[in-house]
């Protein structure tokens, strides 16, 4: 969640950033609520000062009638203070809910552009061998080899589900194990196996809630949610903790199944296994000193590239433009 002070002190900068991100957020409403809150807080402080003085006068006065008047005044002041404290509490909650709708702001070096067409390719790694055969989509090959079963996946779980069988299941298991070994043995990560069900505040902390509630799966009887990514439980391992600088950096990696109600455009990624409601992922999470964040981010990219290079897969590295950045980027 963005610091309210940034919006208060630099509202025009925040508005410009939102334009670059090609999104909106309730900045005017936040500023209005913040101003009202600060006014009420000032009034509360004034009332408390009057109450303190009145309490001292009650202790000093010898006149019973005057004492009674002062006690009544203190009671009224106490009621006013309680009412305004409640007003501040309600406003704080409203402000928090609005601030949760403000995305992270892009760094100055992020290229400005309205959508993915403005992303910049910064690196291209070509395949060492060009295929001497007709390239076919994975869903055709998977069904032909009997390693992906879409029909039975849909039968048991509905649309956008599939079953991996035989070598398909073995391949997935082997890839997961290999990636975890790579990150723990070469890159210095600690493997974590977290819960798949988490509390509401965990998803708030990593930015999925409240904005993306419609894409999440939840337990209707409680406040548990299926994780959309291992980032949620792994990042929240240190929630509400103060870490000693000497403990940094912390590198954690985790394999989990992930659950997400993907919203897809008509005609895009509608076939195959790419946009399923359930998928598996090996996540990498770094907790580092802010001054080291740029350096560690570059290292994280290289560690992800190591996976692709180890599998001898061609790939492109993209510099994502502002309009294509995710909410929490």
mmCIF file of C-alpha atoms in Angstrom:
data_model
loop_
_atom_site.group_PDB
_atom_site.id
_atom_site.type_symbol
_atom_site.label_atom_id
_atom_site.label_comp_id
_atom_site.label_asym_id
_atom_site.label_seq_id
_atom_site.Cartn_x
_atom_site.Cartn_y
_atom_site.Cartn_z
ATOM 1 C CA UNK A 1 0.000 0.000 0.000
ATOM 2 C CA UNK A 2 1.371 3.384 -1.011
ATOM 3 C CA UNK A 3 2.309 5.813 1.763
ATOM 4 C CA UNK A 4 -0.397 8.443 2.245
ATOM 5 C CA UNK A 5 2.336 11.055 2.746
ATOM 6 C CA UNK A 6 3.437 10.609 -0.881
ATOM 7 C CA UNK A 7 -0.071 11.416 -2.115
ATOM 8 C CA UNK A 8 -0.420 14.315 0.315
ATOM 9 C CA UNK A 9 2.949 15.881 -0.527
ATOM 10 C CA UNK A 10 3.131 15.082 -4.251
ATOM 11 C CA UNK A 11 -0.424 14.729 -5.597
ATOM 12 C CA UNK A 12 0.439 15.956 -9.099
ATOM 13 C CA UNK A 13 3.289 13.454 -9.375
ATOM 14 C CA UNK A 14 0.940 10.650 -8.342
ATOM 15 C CA UNK A 15 -1.718 11.758 -10.851
ATOM 16 C CA UNK A 16 0.889 11.862 -13.626
ATOM 17 C CA UNK A 17 2.058 8.373 -12.670
ATOM 18 C CA UNK A 18 -1.512 7.069 -12.856
ATOM 19 C CA UNK A 19 -1.880 8.539 -16.347
ATOM 20 C CA UNK A 20 1.341 6.792 -17.368
ATOM 21 C CA UNK A 21 0.030 3.543 -15.871
ATOM 22 C CA UNK A 22 -3.141 3.963 -17.917
ATOM 23 C CA UNK A 23 -5.272 3.543 -14.811
ATOM 24 C CA UNK A 24 -7.213 5.526 -12.242
ATOM 25 C CA UNK A 25 -7.338 5.759 -8.463
ATOM 26 C CA UNK A 26 -9.429 7.848 -6.009
ATOM 27 C CA UNK A 27 -6.714 10.457 -5.333
ATOM 28 C CA UNK A 28 -9.096 13.408 -4.876
ATOM 29 C CA UNK A 29 -11.247 11.430 -2.456
ATOM 30 C CA UNK A 30 -8.162 10.358 -0.510
ATOM 31 C CA UNK A 31 -6.920 13.948 -0.228
ATOM 32 C CA UNK A 32 -10.351 15.181 0.874
ATOM 33 C CA UNK A 33 -10.680 12.487 3.536
ATOM 34 C CA UNK A 34 -7.133 13.099 4.714
ATOM 35 C CA UNK A 35 -7.783 16.838 5.111
ATOM 36 C CA UNK A 36 -11.005 16.157 7.035
ATOM 37 C CA UNK A 37 -9.244 13.651 9.263
ATOM 38 C CA UNK A 38 -6.435 16.041 10.111
ATOM 39 C CA UNK A 39 -8.981 18.741 10.972
ATOM 40 C CA UNK A 40 -10.824 16.388 13.323
ATOM 41 C CA UNK A 41 -7.540 15.270 14.917
ATOM 42 C CA UNK A 42 -6.681 18.927 15.568
ATOM 43 C CA UNK A 43 -10.093 19.424 17.182
ATOM 44 C CA UNK A 44 -9.596 16.340 19.353
ATOM 45 C CA UNK A 45 -6.213 17.594 20.528
ATOM 46 C CA UNK A 46 -7.772 20.957 21.418
ATOM 47 C CA UNK A 47 -10.617 19.267 23.319
ATOM 48 C CA UNK A 48 -8.163 17.057 25.201
ATOM 49 C CA UNK A 49 -6.107 20.109 26.162
ATOM 50 C CA UNK A 50 -9.261 21.786 27.499
ATOM 51 C CA UNK A 51 -10.177 18.634 29.393
ATOM 52 C CA UNK A 52 -6.720 18.453 30.964
ATOM 53 C CA UNK A 53 -6.944 22.057 32.111
ATOM 54 C CA UNK A 54 -10.463 21.473 33.415
ATOM 55 C CA UNK A 55 -9.335 18.410 35.347
ATOM 56 C CA UNK A 56 -6.604 20.453 36.991
ATOM 57 C CA UNK A 57 -9.123 23.164 37.889
ATOM 58 C CA UNK A 58 -11.434 20.574 39.436
ATOM 59 C CA UNK A 59 -8.571 19.576 41.710
ATOM 60 C CA UNK A 60 -7.861 23.176 42.668
ATOM 61 C CA UNK A 61 -11.367 24.561 43.219
ATOM 62 C CA UNK A 62 -12.853 24.644 46.699
ATOM 63 C CA UNK A 63 -16.319 25.731 45.591
ATOM 64 C CA UNK A 64 -18.671 22.727 45.408
ATOM 65 C CA UNK A 65 -21.005 24.355 42.880
ATOM 66 C CA UNK A 66 -18.111 25.305 40.597
ATOM 67 C CA UNK A 67 -16.670 21.824 40.971
ATOM 68 C CA UNK A 68 -19.990 20.309 39.837
ATOM 69 C CA UNK A 69 -20.066 22.642 36.820
ATOM 70 C CA UNK A 70 -16.539 21.652 35.862
ATOM 71 C CA UNK A 71 -17.277 17.950 36.230
ATOM 72 C CA UNK A 72 -20.277 18.328 33.908
ATOM 73 C CA UNK A 73 -18.129 20.234 31.411
ATOM 74 C CA UNK A 74 -15.549 17.432 31.540
ATOM 75 C CA UNK A 75 -18.276 14.851 30.913
ATOM 76 C CA UNK A 76 -19.501 16.747 27.850
ATOM 77 C CA UNK A 77 -15.934 17.158 26.615
ATOM 78 C CA UNK A 78 -15.346 13.438 27.106
ATOM 79 C CA UNK A 79 -18.431 12.635 25.023
ATOM 80 C CA UNK A 80 -17.261 15.011 22.279
ATOM 81 C CA UNK A 81 -13.785 13.477 22.289
ATOM 82 C CA UNK A 82 -15.189 9.948 22.102
ATOM 83 C CA UNK A 83 -17.434 10.923 19.167
ATOM 84 C CA UNK A 84 -14.568 12.534 17.278
ATOM 85 C CA UNK A 85 -12.235 9.617 18.041
ATOM 86 C CA UNK A 86 -14.829 7.324 16.488
ATOM 87 C CA UNK A 87 -15.041 9.672 13.498
ATOM 88 C CA UNK A 88 -11.262 9.418 13.098
ATOM 89 C CA UNK A 89 -11.411 5.613 13.367
ATOM 90 C CA UNK A 90 -14.064 5.387 10.651
ATOM 91 C CA UNK A 91 -12.127 7.800 8.435
ATOM 92 C CA UNK A 92 -8.931 5.799 8.935
ATOM 93 C CA UNK A 93 -10.720 2.679 7.740
ATOM 94 C CA UNK A 94 -12.141 4.517 4.719
ATOM 95 C CA UNK A 95 -8.705 5.911 3.889
ATOM 96 C CA UNK A 96 -7.108 2.474 4.125
ATOM 97 C CA UNK A 97 -9.707 0.999 1.783
ATOM 98 C CA UNK A 98 -9.125 3.781 -0.744
ATOM 99 C CA UNK A 99 -5.337 3.564 -0.490
ATOM 100 C CA UNK A 100 -5.565 -0.140 -1.306
ATOM 101 C CA UNK A 101 -6.921 0.897 -4.715
ATOM 102 C CA UNK A 102 -3.802 2.914 -5.562
ATOM 103 C CA UNK A 103 -1.194 0.913 -7.527
ATOM 104 C CA UNK A 104 2.513 0.995 -6.895
ATOM 105 C CA UNK A 105 4.114 3.854 -8.820
ATOM 106 C CA UNK A 106 6.638 3.162 -11.609
ATOM 107 C CA UNK A 107 10.303 4.018 -11.279
ATOM 108 C CA UNK A 108 11.553 6.915 -13.436
ATOM 109 C CA UNK A 109 13.407 4.601 -15.844
ATOM 110 C CA UNK A 110 10.280 2.639 -16.818
ATOM 111 C CA UNK A 111 9.394 3.459 -20.455
ATOM 112 C CA UNK A 112 6.061 5.230 -20.820
ATOM 113 C CA UNK A 113 3.492 3.550 -23.039
ATOM 114 C CA UNK A 114 -0.242 2.775 -22.992
ATOM 115 C CA UNK A 115 -0.129 -1.004 -23.530
ATOM 116 C CA UNK A 116 1.995 -4.067 -24.265
ATOM 117 C CA UNK A 117 2.707 -2.892 -27.817
ATOM 118 C CA UNK A 118 5.100 -0.359 -26.286
ATOM 119 C CA UNK A 119 7.157 -2.930 -24.358
ATOM 120 C CA UNK A 120 10.817 -2.889 -25.375
ATOM 121 C CA UNK A 121 12.831 -6.032 -26.157
ATOM 122 C CA UNK A 122 16.166 -5.638 -24.346
ATOM 123 C CA UNK A 123 17.609 -9.085 -25.011
ATOM 124 C CA UNK A 124 16.949 -11.955 -27.397
ATOM 125 C CA UNK A 125 18.345 -15.468 -27.089
ATOM 126 C CA UNK A 126 17.739 -17.543 -30.196
ATOM 127 C CA UNK A 127 17.442 -21.302 -30.360
ATOM 128 C CA UNK A 128 20.748 -23.011 -31.143
ATOM 129 C CA UNK A 129 18.990 -25.240 -33.649
ATOM 130 C CA UNK A 130 16.192 -24.206 -35.948
ATOM 131 C CA UNK A 131 13.431 -26.837 -36.097
ATOM 132 C CA UNK A 132 13.478 -28.836 -39.334
ATOM 133 C CA UNK A 133 9.850 -29.812 -38.842
ATOM 134 C CA UNK A 134 6.479 -28.116 -38.725
ATOM 135 C CA UNK A 135 5.970 -26.560 -35.304
ATOM 136 C CA UNK A 136 2.721 -27.709 -33.707
ATOM 137 C CA UNK A 137 0.839 -26.384 -30.633
ATOM 138 C CA UNK A 138 1.424 -28.171 -27.341
ATOM 139 C CA UNK A 139 -2.207 -29.228 -26.958
ATOM 140 C CA UNK A 140 -2.038 -31.256 -30.174
ATOM 141 C CA UNK A 141 1.241 -32.924 -29.241
ATOM 142 C CA UNK A 142 0.137 -33.518 -25.637
ATOM 143 C CA UNK A 143 -3.089 -35.245 -26.637
ATOM 144 C CA UNK A 144 -1.385 -37.261 -29.355
ATOM 145 C CA UNK A 145 1.235 -38.548 -26.896
ATOM 146 C CA UNK A 146 -1.364 -39.193 -24.215
ATOM 147 C CA UNK A 147 0.367 -36.916 -21.670
ATOM 148 C CA UNK A 148 -2.333 -34.210 -21.490
ATOM 149 C CA UNK A 149 -5.976 -35.222 -21.093
ATOM 150 C CA UNK A 150 -8.247 -32.219 -21.621
ATOM 151 C CA UNK A 151 -11.477 -34.181 -21.967
ATOM 152 C CA UNK A 152 -11.248 -35.911 -18.590
ATOM 153 C CA UNK A 153 -9.942 -32.758 -16.926
ATOM 154 C CA UNK A 154 -13.082 -30.917 -18.010
ATOM 155 C CA UNK A 155 -15.228 -33.888 -16.989
ATOM 156 C CA UNK A 156 -14.013 -33.866 -13.388
ATOM 157 C CA UNK A 157 -13.432 -30.129 -12.835
ATOM 158 C CA UNK A 158 -15.170 -28.150 -15.585
ATOM 159 C CA UNK A 159 -13.735 -25.871 -18.231
ATOM 160 C CA UNK A 160 -10.110 -24.715 -18.205
ATOM 161 C CA UNK A 161 -8.907 -27.860 -16.447
ATOM 162 C CA UNK A 162 -6.772 -30.762 -17.635
ATOM 163 C CA UNK A 163 -5.031 -33.906 -16.395
ATOM 164 C CA UNK A 164 -1.335 -34.644 -16.864
ATOM 165 C CA UNK A 165 -0.671 -38.344 -17.353
ATOM 166 C CA UNK A 166 2.361 -40.602 -17.571
ATOM 167 C CA UNK A 167 5.385 -38.762 -18.926
ATOM 168 C CA UNK A 168 3.461 -35.470 -18.732
ATOM 169 C CA UNK A 169 3.095 -35.784 -14.964
ATOM 170 C CA UNK A 170 6.686 -37.023 -14.621
ATOM 171 C CA UNK A 171 7.991 -34.108 -16.697
ATOM 172 C CA UNK A 172 6.214 -31.563 -14.516
ATOM 173 C CA UNK A 173 7.529 -33.192 -11.334
ATOM 174 C CA UNK A 174 11.063 -33.305 -12.751
ATOM 175 C CA UNK A 175 10.968 -29.638 -13.779
ATOM 176 C CA UNK A 176 9.762 -28.556 -10.340
ATOM 177 C CA UNK A 177 12.497 -30.535 -8.587
ATOM 178 C CA UNK A 178 15.179 -29.278 -10.969
ATOM 179 C CA UNK A 179 14.154 -25.620 -10.540
ATOM 180 C CA UNK A 180 14.098 -25.890 -6.751
ATOM 181 C CA UNK A 181 17.525 -27.540 -6.780
ATOM 182 C CA UNK A 182 18.870 -24.834 -9.103
ATOM 183 C CA UNK A 183 17.650 -22.001 -6.892
ATOM 184 C CA UNK A 184 18.721 -23.582 -3.609
ATOM 185 C CA UNK A 185 22.056 -25.061 -4.682
ATOM 186 C CA UNK A 186 23.272 -22.437 -7.168
ATOM 187 C CA UNK A 187 21.435 -19.222 -6.291
ATOM 188 C CA UNK A 188 21.427 -19.492 -2.502
ATOM 189 C CA UNK A 189 17.686 -19.657 -1.831
ATOM 190 C CA UNK A 190 15.999 -21.451 1.048
ATOM 191 C CA UNK A 191 13.187 -23.771 0.015
ATOM 192 C CA UNK A 192 9.820 -23.108 1.674
ATOM 193 C CA UNK A 193 6.673 -25.225 1.516
ATOM 194 C CA UNK A 194 3.842 -22.883 2.588
ATOM 195 C CA UNK A 195 0.092 -23.352 3.150
ATOM 196 C CA UNK A 196 -2.166 -23.177 0.101
ATOM 197 C CA UNK A 197 -4.975 -21.559 2.129
ATOM 198 C CA UNK A 198 -4.261 -18.132 3.615
ATOM 199 C CA UNK A 199 -6.103 -15.463 5.587
ATOM 200 C CA UNK A 200 -7.678 -12.425 3.931
ATOM 201 C CA UNK A 201 -5.062 -9.986 5.224
ATOM 202 C CA UNK A 202 -2.306 -11.976 3.524
ATOM 203 C CA UNK A 203 -3.836 -11.246 0.116
ATOM 204 C CA UNK A 204 -4.332 -7.610 1.102
ATOM 205 C CA UNK A 205 -0.668 -7.391 2.001
ATOM 206 C CA UNK A 206 0.504 -8.564 -1.421
ATOM 207 C CA UNK A 207 -2.017 -6.496 -3.376
ATOM 208 C CA UNK A 208 -4.485 -9.116 -4.645
ATOM 209 C CA UNK A 209 -7.250 -7.769 -2.416
ATOM 210 C CA UNK A 210 -9.464 -5.864 -2.625
ATOM 211 C CA UNK A 211 -8.873 -4.961 -6.283
ATOM 212 C CA UNK A 212 -8.700 -8.488 -7.707
ATOM 213 C CA UNK A 213 -11.167 -10.306 -5.471
ATOM 214 C CA UNK A 214 -13.145 -11.535 -8.488
ATOM 215 C CA UNK A 215 -10.135 -13.520 -9.734
ATOM 216 C CA UNK A 216 -9.582 -15.353 -6.425
ATOM 217 C CA UNK A 217 -11.055 -18.551 -4.986
ATOM 218 C CA UNK A 218 -12.200 -18.421 -1.379
ATOM 219 C CA UNK A 219 -13.675 -20.539 1.390
ATOM 220 C CA UNK A 220 -17.293 -19.378 1.682
ATOM 221 C CA UNK A 221 -17.500 -20.440 5.341
ATOM 222 C CA UNK A 222 -14.533 -18.437 6.585
ATOM 223 C CA UNK A 223 -11.856 -15.984 5.582
ATOM 224 C CA UNK A 224 -9.517 -18.447 3.904
ATOM 225 C CA UNK A 225 -8.420 -18.006 0.289
ATOM 226 C CA UNK A 226 -6.625 -20.357 -2.097
ATOM 227 C CA UNK A 227 -3.311 -18.789 -3.043
ATOM 228 C CA UNK A 228 -2.998 -17.330 -6.580
ATOM 229 C CA UNK A 229 0.798 -17.551 -6.268
ATOM 230 C CA UNK A 230 3.350 -18.710 -3.693
ATOM 231 C CA UNK A 231 4.373 -15.052 -3.432
ATOM 232 C CA UNK A 232 1.414 -14.525 -1.085
ATOM 233 C CA UNK A 233 2.358 -16.904 1.771
ATOM 234 C CA UNK A 234 6.121 -16.600 1.253
ATOM 235 C CA UNK A 235 6.126 -12.784 1.393
ATOM 236 C CA UNK A 236 3.817 -12.810 4.400
ATOM 237 C CA UNK A 237 6.178 -15.068 6.343
ATOM 238 C CA UNK A 238 7.671 -11.842 7.687
ATOM 239 C CA UNK A 239 4.443 -9.900 8.069
ATOM 240 C CA UNK A 240 4.402 -7.589 11.122
ATOM 241 C CA UNK A 241 8.016 -8.468 11.907
ATOM 242 C CA UNK A 242 10.946 -6.082 12.268
ATOM 243 C CA UNK A 243 13.998 -7.663 10.687
ATOM 244 C CA UNK A 244 17.522 -6.805 11.713
ATOM 245 C CA UNK A 245 19.527 -5.421 8.804
ATOM 246 C CA UNK A 246 22.104 -8.136 9.444
ATOM 247 C CA UNK A 247 19.470 -10.754 8.498
ATOM 248 C CA UNK A 248 19.226 -9.360 4.966
ATOM 249 C CA UNK A 249 19.115 -10.391 2.226
ATOM 250 C CA UNK A 250 16.595 -13.217 2.578
ATOM 251 C CA UNK A 251 16.038 -15.443 -0.465
ATOM 252 C CA UNK A 252 13.128 -17.892 -0.412
ATOM 253 C CA UNK A 253 11.875 -20.184 -3.142
ATOM 254 C CA UNK A 254 8.709 -22.268 -3.091
ATOM 255 C CA UNK A 255 6.807 -24.673 -5.272
ATOM 256 C CA UNK A 256 3.027 -24.534 -4.934
ATOM 257 C CA UNK A 257 -0.071 -25.188 -6.905
ATOM 258 C CA UNK A 258 -1.733 -21.847 -7.690
ATOM 259 C CA UNK A 259 -5.409 -21.063 -8.121
ATOM 260 C CA UNK A 260 -6.668 -18.123 -10.127
ATOM 261 C CA UNK A 261 -9.926 -17.312 -11.880
ATOM 262 C CA UNK A 262 -8.215 -15.931 -14.978
ATOM 263 C CA UNK A 263 -9.994 -13.274 -17.002
ATOM 264 C CA UNK A 264 -9.101 -13.795 -20.665
ATOM 265 C CA UNK A 265 -9.987 -11.905 -23.809
ATOM 266 C CA UNK A 266 -12.136 -13.623 -26.419
ATOM 267 C CA UNK A 267 -10.005 -15.641 -28.810
ATOM 268 C CA UNK A 268 -6.818 -15.299 -26.742
ATOM 269 C CA UNK A 269 -5.126 -18.192 -24.914
ATOM 270 C CA UNK A 270 -8.364 -20.173 -24.917
ATOM 271 C CA UNK A 271 -6.730 -23.505 -25.756
ATOM 272 C CA UNK A 272 -4.057 -25.513 -24.022
ATOM 273 C CA UNK A 273 -2.779 -25.375 -20.459
ATOM 274 C CA UNK A 274 -1.668 -21.742 -20.244
ATOM 275 C CA UNK A 275 -4.785 -20.215 -18.678
ATOM 276 C CA UNK A 276 -6.080 -22.931 -16.365
ATOM 277 C CA UNK A 277 -7.719 -22.196 -13.034
ATOM 278 C CA UNK A 278 -5.065 -24.368 -11.372
ATOM 279 C CA UNK A 279 -1.404 -24.307 -12.325
ATOM 280 C CA UNK A 280 1.960 -25.041 -10.746
ATOM 281 C CA UNK A 281 4.786 -22.598 -10.222
ATOM 282 C CA UNK A 282 8.191 -22.283 -8.609
ATOM 283 C CA UNK A 283 8.345 -18.797 -7.068
ATOM 284 C CA UNK A 284 11.370 -16.742 -6.028
ATOM 285 C CA UNK A 285 10.993 -14.061 -3.338
ATOM 286 C CA UNK A 286 13.705 -11.708 -2.110
ATOM 287 C CA UNK A 287 13.578 -9.496 0.970
ATOM 288 C CA UNK A 288 16.429 -7.018 0.705
ATOM 289 C CA UNK A 289 17.602 -3.631 1.917
ATOM 290 C CA UNK A 290 15.890 -0.869 -0.130
ATOM 291 C CA UNK A 291 19.253 0.479 -1.257
ATOM 292 C CA UNK A 292 20.046 -2.933 -2.752
ATOM 293 C CA UNK A 293 16.684 -3.464 -4.471
ATOM 294 C CA UNK A 294 17.738 -2.458 -8.011
ATOM 295 C CA UNK A 295 20.853 -4.620 -7.833
ATOM 296 C CA UNK A 296 18.915 -7.576 -6.411
ATOM 297 C CA UNK A 297 16.194 -7.211 -9.048
ATOM 298 C CA UNK A 298 18.802 -7.489 -11.802
ATOM 299 C CA UNK A 299 20.205 -10.573 -10.090
ATOM 300 C CA UNK A 300 16.707 -12.056 -9.833
ATOM 301 C CA UNK A 301 16.230 -11.619 -13.580
ATOM 302 C CA UNK A 302 19.509 -13.414 -14.235
ATOM 303 C CA UNK A 303 18.460 -16.271 -11.947
ATOM 304 C CA UNK A 304 15.214 -16.623 -13.900
ATOM 305 C CA UNK A 305 17.199 -16.576 -17.153
ATOM 306 C CA UNK A 306 19.340 -19.417 -15.797
ATOM 307 C CA UNK A 307 16.218 -21.601 -15.852
ATOM 308 C CA UNK A 308 15.582 -20.876 -19.535
ATOM 309 C CA UNK A 309 19.241 -21.280 -20.482
ATOM 310 C CA UNK A 310 19.459 -24.547 -18.569
ATOM 311 C CA UNK A 311 16.521 -25.861 -20.589
ATOM 312 C CA UNK A 312 18.035 -24.441 -23.811
ATOM 313 C CA UNK A 313 14.873 -22.501 -24.543
ATOM 314 C CA UNK A 314 14.884 -19.393 -26.741
ATOM 315 C CA UNK A 315 13.523 -16.316 -25.012
ATOM 316 C CA UNK A 316 13.195 -12.540 -25.075
ATOM 317 C CA UNK A 317 13.717 -10.176 -22.167
ATOM 318 C CA UNK A 318 11.179 -7.346 -22.140
ATOM 319 C CA UNK A 319 11.275 -3.936 -20.505
ATOM 320 C CA UNK A 320 7.610 -3.580 -19.548
ATOM 321 C CA UNK A 321 6.141 -0.146 -20.244
ATOM 322 C CA UNK A 322 4.020 1.743 -17.717
ATOM 323 C CA UNK A 323 0.679 0.851 -19.283
ATOM 324 C CA UNK A 324 1.399 -2.883 -19.093
ATOM 325 C CA UNK A 325 2.730 -2.982 -15.525
ATOM 326 C CA UNK A 326 0.813 -5.014 -12.981
ATOM 327 C CA UNK A 327 -0.942 -3.332 -10.050
ATOM 328 C CA UNK A 328 1.785 -4.327 -7.590
ATOM 329 C CA UNK A 329 4.819 -3.932 -9.882
#
